[in-house]
mmCIF file of C-alpha atoms in Angstrom:
data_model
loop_
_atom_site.group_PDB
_atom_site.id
_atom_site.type_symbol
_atom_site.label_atom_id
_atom_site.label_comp_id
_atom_site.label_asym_id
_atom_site.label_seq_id
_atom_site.Cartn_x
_atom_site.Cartn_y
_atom_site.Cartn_z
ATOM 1 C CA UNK A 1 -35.624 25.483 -36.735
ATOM 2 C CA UNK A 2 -37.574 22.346 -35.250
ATOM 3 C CA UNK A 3 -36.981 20.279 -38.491
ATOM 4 C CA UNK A 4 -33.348 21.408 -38.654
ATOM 5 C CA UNK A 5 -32.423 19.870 -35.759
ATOM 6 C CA UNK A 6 -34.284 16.828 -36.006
ATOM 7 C CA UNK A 7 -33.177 16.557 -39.741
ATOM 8 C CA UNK A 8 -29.216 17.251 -38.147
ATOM 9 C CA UNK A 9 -30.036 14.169 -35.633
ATOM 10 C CA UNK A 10 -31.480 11.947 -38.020
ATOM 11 C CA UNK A 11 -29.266 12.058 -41.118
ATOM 12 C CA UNK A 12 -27.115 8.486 -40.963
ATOM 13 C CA UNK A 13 -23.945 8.855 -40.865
ATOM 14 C CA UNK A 14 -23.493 11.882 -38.749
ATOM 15 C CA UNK A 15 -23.302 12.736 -35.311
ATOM 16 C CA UNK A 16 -26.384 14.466 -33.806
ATOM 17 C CA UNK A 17 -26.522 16.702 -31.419
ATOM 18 C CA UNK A 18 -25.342 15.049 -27.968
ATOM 19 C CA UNK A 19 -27.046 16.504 -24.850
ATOM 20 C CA UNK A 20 -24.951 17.540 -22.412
ATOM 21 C CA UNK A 21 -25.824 15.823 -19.123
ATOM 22 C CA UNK A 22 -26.949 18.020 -15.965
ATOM 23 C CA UNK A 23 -24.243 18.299 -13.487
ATOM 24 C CA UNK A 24 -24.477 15.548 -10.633
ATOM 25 C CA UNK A 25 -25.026 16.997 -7.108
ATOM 26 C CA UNK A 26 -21.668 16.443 -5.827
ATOM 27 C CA UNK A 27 -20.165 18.285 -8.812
ATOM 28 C CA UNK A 28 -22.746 21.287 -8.107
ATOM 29 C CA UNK A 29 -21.364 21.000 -4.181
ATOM 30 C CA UNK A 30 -17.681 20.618 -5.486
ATOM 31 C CA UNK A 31 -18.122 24.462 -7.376
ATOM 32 C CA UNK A 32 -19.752 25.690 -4.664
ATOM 33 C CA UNK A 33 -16.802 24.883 -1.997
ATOM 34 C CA UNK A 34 -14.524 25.993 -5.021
ATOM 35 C CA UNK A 35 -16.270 29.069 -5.489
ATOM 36 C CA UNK A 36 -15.861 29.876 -1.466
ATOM 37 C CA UNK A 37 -11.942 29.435 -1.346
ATOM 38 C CA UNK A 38 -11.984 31.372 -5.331
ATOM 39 C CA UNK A 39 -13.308 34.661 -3.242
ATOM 40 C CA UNK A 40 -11.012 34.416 -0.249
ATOM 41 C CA UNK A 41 -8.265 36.661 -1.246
ATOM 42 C CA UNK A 42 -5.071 35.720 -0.107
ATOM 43 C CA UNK A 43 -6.267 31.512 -0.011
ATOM 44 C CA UNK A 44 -4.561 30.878 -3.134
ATOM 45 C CA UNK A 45 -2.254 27.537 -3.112
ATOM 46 C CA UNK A 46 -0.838 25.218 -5.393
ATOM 47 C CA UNK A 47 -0.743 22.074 -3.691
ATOM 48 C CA UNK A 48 -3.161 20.601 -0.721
ATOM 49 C CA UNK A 49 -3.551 17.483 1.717
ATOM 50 C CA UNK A 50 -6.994 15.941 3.014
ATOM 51 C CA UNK A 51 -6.592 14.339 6.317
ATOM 52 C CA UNK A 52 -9.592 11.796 7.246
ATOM 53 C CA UNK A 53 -10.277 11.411 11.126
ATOM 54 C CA UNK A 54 -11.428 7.958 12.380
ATOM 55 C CA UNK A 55 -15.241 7.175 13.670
ATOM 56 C CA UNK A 56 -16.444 8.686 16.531
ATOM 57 C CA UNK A 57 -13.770 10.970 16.444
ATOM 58 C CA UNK A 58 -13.477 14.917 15.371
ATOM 59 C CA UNK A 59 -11.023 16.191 13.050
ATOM 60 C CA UNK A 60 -9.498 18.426 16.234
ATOM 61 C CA UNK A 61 -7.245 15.862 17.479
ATOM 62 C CA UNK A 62 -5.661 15.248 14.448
ATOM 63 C CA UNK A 63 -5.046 18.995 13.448
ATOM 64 C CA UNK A 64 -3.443 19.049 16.758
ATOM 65 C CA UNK A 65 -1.223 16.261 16.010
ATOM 66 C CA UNK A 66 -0.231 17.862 12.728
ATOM 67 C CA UNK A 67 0.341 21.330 14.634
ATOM 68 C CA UNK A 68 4.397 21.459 14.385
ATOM 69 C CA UNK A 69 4.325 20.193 10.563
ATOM 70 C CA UNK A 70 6.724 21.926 8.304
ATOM 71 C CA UNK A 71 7.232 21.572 4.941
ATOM 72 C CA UNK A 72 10.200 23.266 3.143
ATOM 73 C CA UNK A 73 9.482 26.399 1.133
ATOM 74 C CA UNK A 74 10.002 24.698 -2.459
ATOM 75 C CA UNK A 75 7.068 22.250 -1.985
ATOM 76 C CA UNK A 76 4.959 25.848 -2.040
ATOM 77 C CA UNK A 77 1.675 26.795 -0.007
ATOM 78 C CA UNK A 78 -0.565 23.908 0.708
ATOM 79 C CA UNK A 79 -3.903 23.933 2.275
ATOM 80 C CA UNK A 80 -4.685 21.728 5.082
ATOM 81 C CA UNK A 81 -8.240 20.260 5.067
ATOM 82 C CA UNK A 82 -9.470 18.546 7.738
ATOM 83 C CA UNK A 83 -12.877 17.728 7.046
ATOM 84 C CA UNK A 84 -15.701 16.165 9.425
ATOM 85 C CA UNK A 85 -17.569 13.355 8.987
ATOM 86 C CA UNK A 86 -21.203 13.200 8.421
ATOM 87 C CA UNK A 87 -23.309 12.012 11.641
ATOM 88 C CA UNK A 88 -24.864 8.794 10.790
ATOM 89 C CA UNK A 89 -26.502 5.831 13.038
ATOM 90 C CA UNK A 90 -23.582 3.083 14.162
ATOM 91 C CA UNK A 91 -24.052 -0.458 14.319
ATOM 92 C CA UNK A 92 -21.441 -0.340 17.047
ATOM 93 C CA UNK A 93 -23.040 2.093 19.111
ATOM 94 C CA UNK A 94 -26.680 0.999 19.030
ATOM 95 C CA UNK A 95 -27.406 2.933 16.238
ATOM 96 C CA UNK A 96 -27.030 6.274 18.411
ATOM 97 C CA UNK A 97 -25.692 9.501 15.132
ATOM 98 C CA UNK A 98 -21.905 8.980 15.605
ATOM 99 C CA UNK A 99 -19.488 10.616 13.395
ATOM 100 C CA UNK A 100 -18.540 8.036 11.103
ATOM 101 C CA UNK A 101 -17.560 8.129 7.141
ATOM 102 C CA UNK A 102 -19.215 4.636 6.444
ATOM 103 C CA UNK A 103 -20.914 2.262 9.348
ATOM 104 C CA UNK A 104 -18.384 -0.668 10.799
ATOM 105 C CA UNK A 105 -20.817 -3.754 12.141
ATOM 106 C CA UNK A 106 -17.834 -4.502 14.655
ATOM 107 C CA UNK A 107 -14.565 -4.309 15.991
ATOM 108 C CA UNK A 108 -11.750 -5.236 16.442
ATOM 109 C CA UNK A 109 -11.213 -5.578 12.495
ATOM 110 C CA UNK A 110 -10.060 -8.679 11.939
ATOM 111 C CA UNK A 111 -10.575 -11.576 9.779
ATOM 112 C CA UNK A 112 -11.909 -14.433 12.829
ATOM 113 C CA UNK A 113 -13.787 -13.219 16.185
ATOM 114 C CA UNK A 114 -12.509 -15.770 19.056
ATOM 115 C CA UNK A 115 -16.015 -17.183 20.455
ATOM 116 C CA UNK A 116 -17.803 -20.776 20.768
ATOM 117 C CA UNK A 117 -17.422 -21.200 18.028
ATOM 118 C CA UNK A 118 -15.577 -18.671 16.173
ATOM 119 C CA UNK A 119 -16.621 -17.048 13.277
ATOM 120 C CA UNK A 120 -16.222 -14.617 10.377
ATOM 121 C CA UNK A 121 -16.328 -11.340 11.632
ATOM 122 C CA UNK A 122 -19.406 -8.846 9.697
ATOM 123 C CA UNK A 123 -17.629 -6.510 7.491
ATOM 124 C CA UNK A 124 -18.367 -3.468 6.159
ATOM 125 C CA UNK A 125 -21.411 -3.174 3.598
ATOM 126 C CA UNK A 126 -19.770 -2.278 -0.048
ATOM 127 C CA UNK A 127 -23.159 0.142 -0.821
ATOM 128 C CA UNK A 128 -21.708 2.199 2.202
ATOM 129 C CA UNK A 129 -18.201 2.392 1.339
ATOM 130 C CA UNK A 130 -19.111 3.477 -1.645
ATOM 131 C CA UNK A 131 -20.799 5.936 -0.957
ATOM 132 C CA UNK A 132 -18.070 7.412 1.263
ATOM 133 C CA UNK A 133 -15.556 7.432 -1.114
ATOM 134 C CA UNK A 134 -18.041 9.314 -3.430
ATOM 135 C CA UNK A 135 -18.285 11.704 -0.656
ATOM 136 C CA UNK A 136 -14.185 11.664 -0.144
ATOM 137 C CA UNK A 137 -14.457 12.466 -4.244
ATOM 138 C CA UNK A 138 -16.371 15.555 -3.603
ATOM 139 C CA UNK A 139 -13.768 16.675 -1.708
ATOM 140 C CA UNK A 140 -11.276 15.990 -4.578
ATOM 141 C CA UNK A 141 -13.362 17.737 -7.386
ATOM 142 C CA UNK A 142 -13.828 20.702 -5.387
ATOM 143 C CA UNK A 143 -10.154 21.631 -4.744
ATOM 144 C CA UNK A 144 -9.875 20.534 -8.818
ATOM 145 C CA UNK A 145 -12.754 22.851 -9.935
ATOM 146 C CA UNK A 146 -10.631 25.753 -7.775
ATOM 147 C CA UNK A 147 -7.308 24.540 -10.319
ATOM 148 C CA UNK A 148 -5.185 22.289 -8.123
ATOM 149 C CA UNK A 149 -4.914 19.139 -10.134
ATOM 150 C CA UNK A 150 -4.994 16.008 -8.603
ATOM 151 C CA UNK A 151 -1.665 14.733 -9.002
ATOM 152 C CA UNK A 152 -0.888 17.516 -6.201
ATOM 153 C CA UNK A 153 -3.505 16.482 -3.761
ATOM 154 C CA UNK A 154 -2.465 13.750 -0.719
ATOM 155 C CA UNK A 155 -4.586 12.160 0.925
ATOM 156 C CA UNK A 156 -4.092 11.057 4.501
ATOM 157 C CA UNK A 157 -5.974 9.410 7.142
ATOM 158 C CA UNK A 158 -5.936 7.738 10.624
ATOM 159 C CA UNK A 159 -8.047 4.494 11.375
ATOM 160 C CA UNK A 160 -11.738 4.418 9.253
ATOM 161 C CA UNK A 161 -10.503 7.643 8.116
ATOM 162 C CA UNK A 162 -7.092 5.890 6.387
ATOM 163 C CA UNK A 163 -9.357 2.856 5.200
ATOM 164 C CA UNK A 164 -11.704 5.448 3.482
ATOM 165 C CA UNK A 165 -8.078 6.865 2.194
ATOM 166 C CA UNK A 166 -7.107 3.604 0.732
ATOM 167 C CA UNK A 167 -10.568 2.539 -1.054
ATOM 168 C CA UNK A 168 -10.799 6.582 -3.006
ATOM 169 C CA UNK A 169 -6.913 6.299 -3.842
ATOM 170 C CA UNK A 170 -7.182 2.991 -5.371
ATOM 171 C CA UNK A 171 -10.645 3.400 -7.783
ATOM 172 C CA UNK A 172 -9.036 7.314 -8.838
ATOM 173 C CA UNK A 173 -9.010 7.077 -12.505
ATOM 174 C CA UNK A 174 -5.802 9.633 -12.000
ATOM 175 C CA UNK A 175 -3.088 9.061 -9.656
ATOM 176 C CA UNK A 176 -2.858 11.603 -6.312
ATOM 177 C CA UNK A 177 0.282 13.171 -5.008
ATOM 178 C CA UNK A 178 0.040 10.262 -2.638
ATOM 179 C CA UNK A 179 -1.688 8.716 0.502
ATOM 180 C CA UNK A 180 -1.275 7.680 3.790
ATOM 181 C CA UNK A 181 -2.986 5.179 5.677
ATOM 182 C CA UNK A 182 -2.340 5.001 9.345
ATOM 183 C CA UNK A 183 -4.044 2.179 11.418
ATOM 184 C CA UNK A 184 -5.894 1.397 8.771
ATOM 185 C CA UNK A 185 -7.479 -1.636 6.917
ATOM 186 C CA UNK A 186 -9.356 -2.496 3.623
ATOM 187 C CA UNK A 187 -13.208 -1.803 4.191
ATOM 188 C CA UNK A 188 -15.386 -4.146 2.328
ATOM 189 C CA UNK A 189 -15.623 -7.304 1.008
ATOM 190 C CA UNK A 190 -12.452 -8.219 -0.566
ATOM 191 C CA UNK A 191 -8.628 -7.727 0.650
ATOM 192 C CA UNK A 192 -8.303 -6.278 -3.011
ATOM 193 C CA UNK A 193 -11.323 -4.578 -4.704
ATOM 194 C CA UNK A 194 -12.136 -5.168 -7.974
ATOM 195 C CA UNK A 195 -12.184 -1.568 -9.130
ATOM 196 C CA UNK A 196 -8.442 -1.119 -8.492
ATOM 197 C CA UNK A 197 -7.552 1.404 -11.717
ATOM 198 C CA UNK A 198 -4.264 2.280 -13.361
ATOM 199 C CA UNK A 199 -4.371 6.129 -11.169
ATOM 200 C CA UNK A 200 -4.817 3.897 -8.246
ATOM 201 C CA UNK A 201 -1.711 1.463 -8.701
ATOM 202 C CA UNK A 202 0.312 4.179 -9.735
ATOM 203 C CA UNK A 203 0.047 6.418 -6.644
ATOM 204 C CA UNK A 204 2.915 5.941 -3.602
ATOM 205 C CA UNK A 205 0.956 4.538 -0.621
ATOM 206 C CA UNK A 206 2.680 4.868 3.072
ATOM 207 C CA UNK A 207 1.054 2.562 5.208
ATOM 208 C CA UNK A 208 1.832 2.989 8.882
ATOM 209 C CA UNK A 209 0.580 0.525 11.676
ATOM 210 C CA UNK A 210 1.403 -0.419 15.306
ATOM 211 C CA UNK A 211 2.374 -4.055 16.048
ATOM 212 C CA UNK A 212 0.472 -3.315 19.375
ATOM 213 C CA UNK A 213 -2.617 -2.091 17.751
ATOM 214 C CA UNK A 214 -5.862 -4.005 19.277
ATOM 215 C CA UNK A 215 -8.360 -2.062 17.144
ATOM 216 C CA UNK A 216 -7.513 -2.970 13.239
ATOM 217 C CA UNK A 217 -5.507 -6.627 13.885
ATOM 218 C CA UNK A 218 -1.593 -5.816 12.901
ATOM 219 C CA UNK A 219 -1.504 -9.517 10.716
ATOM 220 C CA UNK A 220 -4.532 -8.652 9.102
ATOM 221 C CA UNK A 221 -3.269 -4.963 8.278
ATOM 222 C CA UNK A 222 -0.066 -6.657 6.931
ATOM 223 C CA UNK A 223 -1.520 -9.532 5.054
ATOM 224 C CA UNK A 224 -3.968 -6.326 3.105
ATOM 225 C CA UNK A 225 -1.414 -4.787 2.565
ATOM 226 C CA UNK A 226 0.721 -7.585 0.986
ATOM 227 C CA UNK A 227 -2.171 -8.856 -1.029
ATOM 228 C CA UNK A 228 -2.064 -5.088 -2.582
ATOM 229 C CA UNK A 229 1.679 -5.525 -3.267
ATOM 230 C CA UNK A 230 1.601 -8.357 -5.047
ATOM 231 C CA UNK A 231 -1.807 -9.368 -6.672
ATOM 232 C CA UNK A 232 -2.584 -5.951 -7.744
ATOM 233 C CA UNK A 233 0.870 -4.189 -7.867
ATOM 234 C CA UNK A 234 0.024 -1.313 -5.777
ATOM 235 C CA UNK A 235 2.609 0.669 -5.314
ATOM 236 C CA UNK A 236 2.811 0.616 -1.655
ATOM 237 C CA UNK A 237 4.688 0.767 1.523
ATOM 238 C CA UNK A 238 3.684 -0.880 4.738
ATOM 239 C CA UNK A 239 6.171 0.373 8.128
ATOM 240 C CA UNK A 240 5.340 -1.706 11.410
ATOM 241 C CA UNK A 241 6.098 0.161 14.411
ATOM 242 C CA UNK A 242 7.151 -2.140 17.523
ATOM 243 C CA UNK A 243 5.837 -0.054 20.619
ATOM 244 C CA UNK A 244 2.663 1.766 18.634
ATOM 245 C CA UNK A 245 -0.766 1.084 19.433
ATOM 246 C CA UNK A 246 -3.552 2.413 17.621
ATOM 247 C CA UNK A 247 -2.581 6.156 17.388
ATOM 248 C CA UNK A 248 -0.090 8.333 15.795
ATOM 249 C CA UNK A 249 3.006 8.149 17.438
ATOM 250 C CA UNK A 250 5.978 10.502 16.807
ATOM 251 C CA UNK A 251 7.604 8.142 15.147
ATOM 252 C CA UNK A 252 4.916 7.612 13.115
ATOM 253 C CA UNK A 253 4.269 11.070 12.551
ATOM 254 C CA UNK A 254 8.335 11.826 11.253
ATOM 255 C CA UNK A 255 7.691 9.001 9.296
ATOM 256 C CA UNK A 256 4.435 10.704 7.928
ATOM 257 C CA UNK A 257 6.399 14.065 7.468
ATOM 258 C CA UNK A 258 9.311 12.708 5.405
ATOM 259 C CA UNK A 259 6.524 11.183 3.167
ATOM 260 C CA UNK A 260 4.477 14.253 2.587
ATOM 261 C CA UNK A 261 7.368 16.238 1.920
ATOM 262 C CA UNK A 262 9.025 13.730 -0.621
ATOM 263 C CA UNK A 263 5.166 13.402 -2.488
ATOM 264 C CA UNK A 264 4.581 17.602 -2.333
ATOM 265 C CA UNK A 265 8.443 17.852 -3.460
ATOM 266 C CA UNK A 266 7.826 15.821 -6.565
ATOM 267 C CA UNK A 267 4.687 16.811 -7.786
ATOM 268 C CA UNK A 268 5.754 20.402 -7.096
ATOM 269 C CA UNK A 269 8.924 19.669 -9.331
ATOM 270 C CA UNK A 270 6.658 17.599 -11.641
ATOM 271 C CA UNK A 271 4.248 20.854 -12.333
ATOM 272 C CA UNK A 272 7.452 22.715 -12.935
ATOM 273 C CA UNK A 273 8.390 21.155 -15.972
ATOM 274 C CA UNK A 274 4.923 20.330 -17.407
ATOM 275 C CA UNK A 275 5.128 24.446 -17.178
ATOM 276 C CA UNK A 276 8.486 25.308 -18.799
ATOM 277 C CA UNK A 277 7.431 22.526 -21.219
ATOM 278 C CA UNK A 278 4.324 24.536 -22.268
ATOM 279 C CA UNK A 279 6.233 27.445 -22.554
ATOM 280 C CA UNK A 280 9.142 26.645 -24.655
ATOM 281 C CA UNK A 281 8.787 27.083 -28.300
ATOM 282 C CA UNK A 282 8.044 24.583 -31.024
#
């Protein structure tokens, strides 16, 4: 048996015997959350949104915010997640465990701290963010594993928790049911990364900001998301609001709404046809 298989692998000109590889540990933790929901009777959906919290922060006061959210009946049931982020020493906060998706070095974010003299301000490492977004993946591949396909996932997110959003939407490989970034920014090194992919240009961004927002600089939240626009063709949408600081205001929020319900609408009617498709005959 030992020399067939080493005779199978050796021949030239065929294909040997390619190893599978091991699952990676986030795709172990992915079936694991997967197999949770799978054995709650009754949890069954077809469609789900991810809402990121910002640093420091819990995901409490956002599921509040998102309390009187209604979506019409045709968009189906949809699982909220509101997930919490790991507790990990800040730069910010003397390296005290803060809840935090990746570490910010300071704020406000902004491209020149006022000083004597003034200066680039420290941005976010790109080892970090990475690894966050790998983390944001997880979340992804679980609700995948369980069968809801990607292109009827949203994700959504409110200050670090919208720029974590914005950096796992734009390196997907296959475009979500959308994303929203609210009082967010670009983390990293570049106002457009370099591992922007097709999935990523192709998904409909809202991006919501305050014009009085003193944590993530309005002109440098509009110039990002300009840059986007044009030098990578992201298909996005950036909505100034006058009187909004950094928060989510209600007219942010209706603004949020119409969005999630256009996104759910269309990949809902989207699913429909790749199913009457399958069914009708050759």
């Amino acid at each position: 048996m030992e020399d067939q298989e080493a005779e199978e692998s050796e021949q030239p000109g065929q294909l040997g015997r390619v190893a599978k590889a091991p699952p990676s540990p986030e795709d172990l933790l992915a079936q694991d959350i997967a197999n949770l929901w799978l054995a709650a009777p009754g949890y069954q959906v077809s469609s789900a949104v991810i809402w990121l919290h910002h640093q420091g922060e819990s995901e409490a006061m956002q599921e509040m915010l998102f309390r009187n959210f209604q979506l019409p009946e045709e968009v189906g049931r949809v699982r909220w997640l509101w997930p919490r982020a790991p507790l990990q020493p800040s730069s910010i906060r003397g390296h005290s465990p803060t809840l935090q998706w990746f570490d910010v070095k300071e704020y406000p974010i902004c491209r020149v701290v006022r000083a004597i003299p003034d200066r680039a301000r420290k941005g976010e490492d790109e080892n970090d963010v990475s690894a966050a977004v790998k983390r944001a993946e997880t979340m992804v591949r679980a609700l995948e594993v369980e069968g809801i396909p990607r292109r009827r996932i949203l994700l959504g997110g409110f200050g670090q928790g919208a720029a974590l959003v914005l950096r796992t939407v734009l390196q997907s490989q296959e475009p979500f049911a959308g994303g929203v970034v609210c009082s967010g920014w670009v983390a990293g090194s570049s106002d457009v990364p370099d591992n922007i992919s097709e999935g990523g240009r192709s998904t409909a961004l809202l991006w919501c900001h305050g014009a009085r927002d003193d944590v993530v600089e309005p002109r440098l939240a509009a110039e990002q998301a300009k840059a986007l626009k044009e030098k990578a063709d992201v298909n996005l949408r950036f909505v100034l609001f006058p009187e909004m600081q950094f928060e989510l205001a209600s007219r942010a929020l209706q603004e949020i709404q119409r969005f999630v319900t256009e996104r759910l609408l269309s990949a809902a009617e989207e699913g429909k046809e790749a199913a009457e498709g399958v069914l009708e005959p050759g």
